[in-house]
PDB file of C-alpha atoms in Angstrom:
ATOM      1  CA  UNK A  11       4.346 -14.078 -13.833  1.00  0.00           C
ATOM      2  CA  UNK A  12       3.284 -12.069 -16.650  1.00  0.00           C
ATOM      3  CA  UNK A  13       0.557  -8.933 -15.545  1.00  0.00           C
ATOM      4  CA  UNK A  14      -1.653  -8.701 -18.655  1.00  0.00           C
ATOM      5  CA  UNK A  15      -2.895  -4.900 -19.175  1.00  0.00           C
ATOM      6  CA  UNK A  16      -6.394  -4.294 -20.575  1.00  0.00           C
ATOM      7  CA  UNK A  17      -6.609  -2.976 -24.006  1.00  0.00           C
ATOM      8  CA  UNK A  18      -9.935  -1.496 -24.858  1.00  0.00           C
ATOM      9  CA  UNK A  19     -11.299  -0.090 -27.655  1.00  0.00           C
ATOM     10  CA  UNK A  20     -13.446   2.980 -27.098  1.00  0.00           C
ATOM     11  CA  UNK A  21     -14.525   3.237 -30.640  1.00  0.00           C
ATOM     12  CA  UNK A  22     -16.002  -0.104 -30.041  1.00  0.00           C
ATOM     13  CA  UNK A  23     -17.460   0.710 -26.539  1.00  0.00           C
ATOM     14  CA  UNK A  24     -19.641   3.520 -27.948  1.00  0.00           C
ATOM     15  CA  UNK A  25     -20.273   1.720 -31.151  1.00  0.00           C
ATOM     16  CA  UNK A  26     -21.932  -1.212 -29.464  1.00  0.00           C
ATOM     17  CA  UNK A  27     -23.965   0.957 -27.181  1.00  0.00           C
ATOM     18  CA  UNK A  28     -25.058   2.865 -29.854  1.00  0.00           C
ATOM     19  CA  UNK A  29     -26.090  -0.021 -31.977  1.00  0.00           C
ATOM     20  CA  UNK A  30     -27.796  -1.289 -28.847  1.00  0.00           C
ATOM     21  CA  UNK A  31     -29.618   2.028 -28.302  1.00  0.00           C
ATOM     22  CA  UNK A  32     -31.045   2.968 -31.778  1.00  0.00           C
ATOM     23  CA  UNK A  33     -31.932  -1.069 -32.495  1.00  0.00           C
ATOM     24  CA  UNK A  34     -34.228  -0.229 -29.055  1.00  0.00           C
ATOM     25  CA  UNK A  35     -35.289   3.098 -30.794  1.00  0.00           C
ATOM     26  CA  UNK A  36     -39.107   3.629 -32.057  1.00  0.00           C
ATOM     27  CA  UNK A  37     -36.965   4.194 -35.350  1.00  0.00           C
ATOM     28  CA  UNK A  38     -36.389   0.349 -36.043  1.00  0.00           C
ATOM     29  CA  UNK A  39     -39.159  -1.424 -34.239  1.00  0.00           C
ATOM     30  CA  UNK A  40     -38.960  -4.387 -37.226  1.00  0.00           C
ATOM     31  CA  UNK A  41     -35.143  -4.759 -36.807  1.00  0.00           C
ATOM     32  CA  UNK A  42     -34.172  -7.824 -35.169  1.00  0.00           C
ATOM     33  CA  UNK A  43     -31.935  -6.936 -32.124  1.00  0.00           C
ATOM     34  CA  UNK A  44     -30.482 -10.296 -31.319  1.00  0.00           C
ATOM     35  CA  UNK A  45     -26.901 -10.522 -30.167  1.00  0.00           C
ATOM     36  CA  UNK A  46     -25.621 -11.951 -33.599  1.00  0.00           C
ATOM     37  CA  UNK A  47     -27.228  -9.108 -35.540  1.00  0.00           C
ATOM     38  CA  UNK A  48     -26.193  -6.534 -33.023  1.00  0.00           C
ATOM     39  CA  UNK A  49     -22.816  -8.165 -33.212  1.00  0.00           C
ATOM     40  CA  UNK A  50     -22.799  -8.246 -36.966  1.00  0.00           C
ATOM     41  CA  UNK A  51     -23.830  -4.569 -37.333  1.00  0.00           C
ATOM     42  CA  UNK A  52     -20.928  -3.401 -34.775  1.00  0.00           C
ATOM     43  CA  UNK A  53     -18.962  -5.073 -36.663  1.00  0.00           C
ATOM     44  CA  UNK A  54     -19.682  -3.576 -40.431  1.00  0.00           C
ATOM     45  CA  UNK A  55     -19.832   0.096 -38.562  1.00  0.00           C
ATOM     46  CA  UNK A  56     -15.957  -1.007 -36.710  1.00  0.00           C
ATOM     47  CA  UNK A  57     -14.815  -1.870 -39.732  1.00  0.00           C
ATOM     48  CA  UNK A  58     -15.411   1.820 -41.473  1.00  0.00           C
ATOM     49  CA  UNK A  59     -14.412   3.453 -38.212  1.00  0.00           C
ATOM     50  CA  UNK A  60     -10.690   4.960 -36.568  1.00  0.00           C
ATOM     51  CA  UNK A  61      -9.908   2.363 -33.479  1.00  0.00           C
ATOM     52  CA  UNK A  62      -9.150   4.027 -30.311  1.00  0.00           C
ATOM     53  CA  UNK A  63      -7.037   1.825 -28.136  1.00  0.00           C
ATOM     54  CA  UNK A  64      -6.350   2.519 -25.187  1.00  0.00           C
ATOM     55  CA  UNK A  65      -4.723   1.013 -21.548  1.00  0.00           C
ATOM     56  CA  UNK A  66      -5.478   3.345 -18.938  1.00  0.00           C
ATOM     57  CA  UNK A  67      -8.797   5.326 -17.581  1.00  0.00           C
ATOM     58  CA  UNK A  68      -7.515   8.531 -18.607  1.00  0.00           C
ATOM     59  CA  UNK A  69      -6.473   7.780 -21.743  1.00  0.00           C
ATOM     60  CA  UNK A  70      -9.822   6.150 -22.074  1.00  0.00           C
ATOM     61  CA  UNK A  71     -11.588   9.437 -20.745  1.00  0.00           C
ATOM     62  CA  UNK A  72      -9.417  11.700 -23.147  1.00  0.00           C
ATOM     63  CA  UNK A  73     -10.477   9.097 -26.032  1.00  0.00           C
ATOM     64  CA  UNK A  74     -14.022   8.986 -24.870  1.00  0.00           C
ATOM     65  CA  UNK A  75     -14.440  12.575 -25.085  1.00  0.00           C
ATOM     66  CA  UNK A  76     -12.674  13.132 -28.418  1.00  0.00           C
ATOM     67  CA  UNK A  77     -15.364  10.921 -29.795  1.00  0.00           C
ATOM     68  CA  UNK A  78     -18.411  12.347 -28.293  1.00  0.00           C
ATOM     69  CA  UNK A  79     -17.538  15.279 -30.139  1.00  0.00           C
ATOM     70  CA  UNK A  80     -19.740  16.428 -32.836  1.00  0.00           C
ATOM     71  CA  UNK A  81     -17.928  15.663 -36.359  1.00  0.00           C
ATOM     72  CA  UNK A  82     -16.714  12.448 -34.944  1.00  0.00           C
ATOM     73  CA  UNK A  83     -20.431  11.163 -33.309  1.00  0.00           C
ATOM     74  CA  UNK A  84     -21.904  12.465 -36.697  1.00  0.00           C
ATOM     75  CA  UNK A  85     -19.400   9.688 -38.649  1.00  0.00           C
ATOM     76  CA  UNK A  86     -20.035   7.514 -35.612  1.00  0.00           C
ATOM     77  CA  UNK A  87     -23.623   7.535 -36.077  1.00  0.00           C
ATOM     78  CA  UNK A  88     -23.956   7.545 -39.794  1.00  0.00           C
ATOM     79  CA  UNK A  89     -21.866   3.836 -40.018  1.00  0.00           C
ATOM     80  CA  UNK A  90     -24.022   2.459 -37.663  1.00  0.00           C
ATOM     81  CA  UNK A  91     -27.311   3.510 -39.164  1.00  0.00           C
ATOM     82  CA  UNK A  92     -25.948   2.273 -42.649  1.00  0.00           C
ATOM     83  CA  UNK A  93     -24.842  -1.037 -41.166  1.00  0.00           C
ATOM     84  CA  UNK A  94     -27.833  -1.833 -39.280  1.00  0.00           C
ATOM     85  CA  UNK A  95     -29.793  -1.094 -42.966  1.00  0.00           C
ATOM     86  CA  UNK A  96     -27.262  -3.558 -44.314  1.00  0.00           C
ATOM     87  CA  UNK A  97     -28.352  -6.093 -42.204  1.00  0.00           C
ATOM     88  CA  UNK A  98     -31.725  -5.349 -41.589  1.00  0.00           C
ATOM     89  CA  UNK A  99     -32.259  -6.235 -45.064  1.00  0.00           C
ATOM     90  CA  UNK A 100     -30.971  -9.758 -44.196  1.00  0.00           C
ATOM     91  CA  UNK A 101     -34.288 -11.979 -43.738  1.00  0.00           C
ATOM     92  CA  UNK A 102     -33.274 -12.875 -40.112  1.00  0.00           C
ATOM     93  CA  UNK A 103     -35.440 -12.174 -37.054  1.00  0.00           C
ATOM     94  CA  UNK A 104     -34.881 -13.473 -33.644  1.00  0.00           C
ATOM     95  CA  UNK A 105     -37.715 -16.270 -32.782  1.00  0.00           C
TER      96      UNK A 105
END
């Protein structure tokens, strides 16, 4: 029987909380926040970011914290906020 490792993609971890957190933010209170449109802007901001795969907790931890620091947060941040303008100028909203 074949054991099937996790593979996880930190990039994406923090990507989709951050997209979460700012679309929750005073700073985009007419931005819908649905799952497709959440989905939709992780996935513009993914597409302009490094992946970060990893298989183990510390390798996630060492990954984790290479992110969080400041030059790579700054990039982070910046293809997020761009991609959730991209698509909040779609006329979706959430009913």
């Amino acid at each position: 029987m074949e054991q099937t490792v996790p593979l996880v993609n930190v990039t994406e971890e923090i990507v989709r909380g951050t997209v979460r957190f700012l679309l929750n933010s005073p700073e985009y209170p007419t931005y819908c926040s649905c799952a497709k449109c959440e989905a939709k802007i992780s996935a513009i901001a993914l597409n302009h970011l490094q992946s970060h795969y990893v298989v183990t907790a510390e390798d996630r931890d060492r990954a984790f914290e290479y992110l969080r620091q400041q030059a790579q947060l700054a990039e982070l941040n910046r293809q997020v906020i761009h991609a959730i303008h991209i698509i909040g100028q779609n006329t979706h909203k959430s009913e």
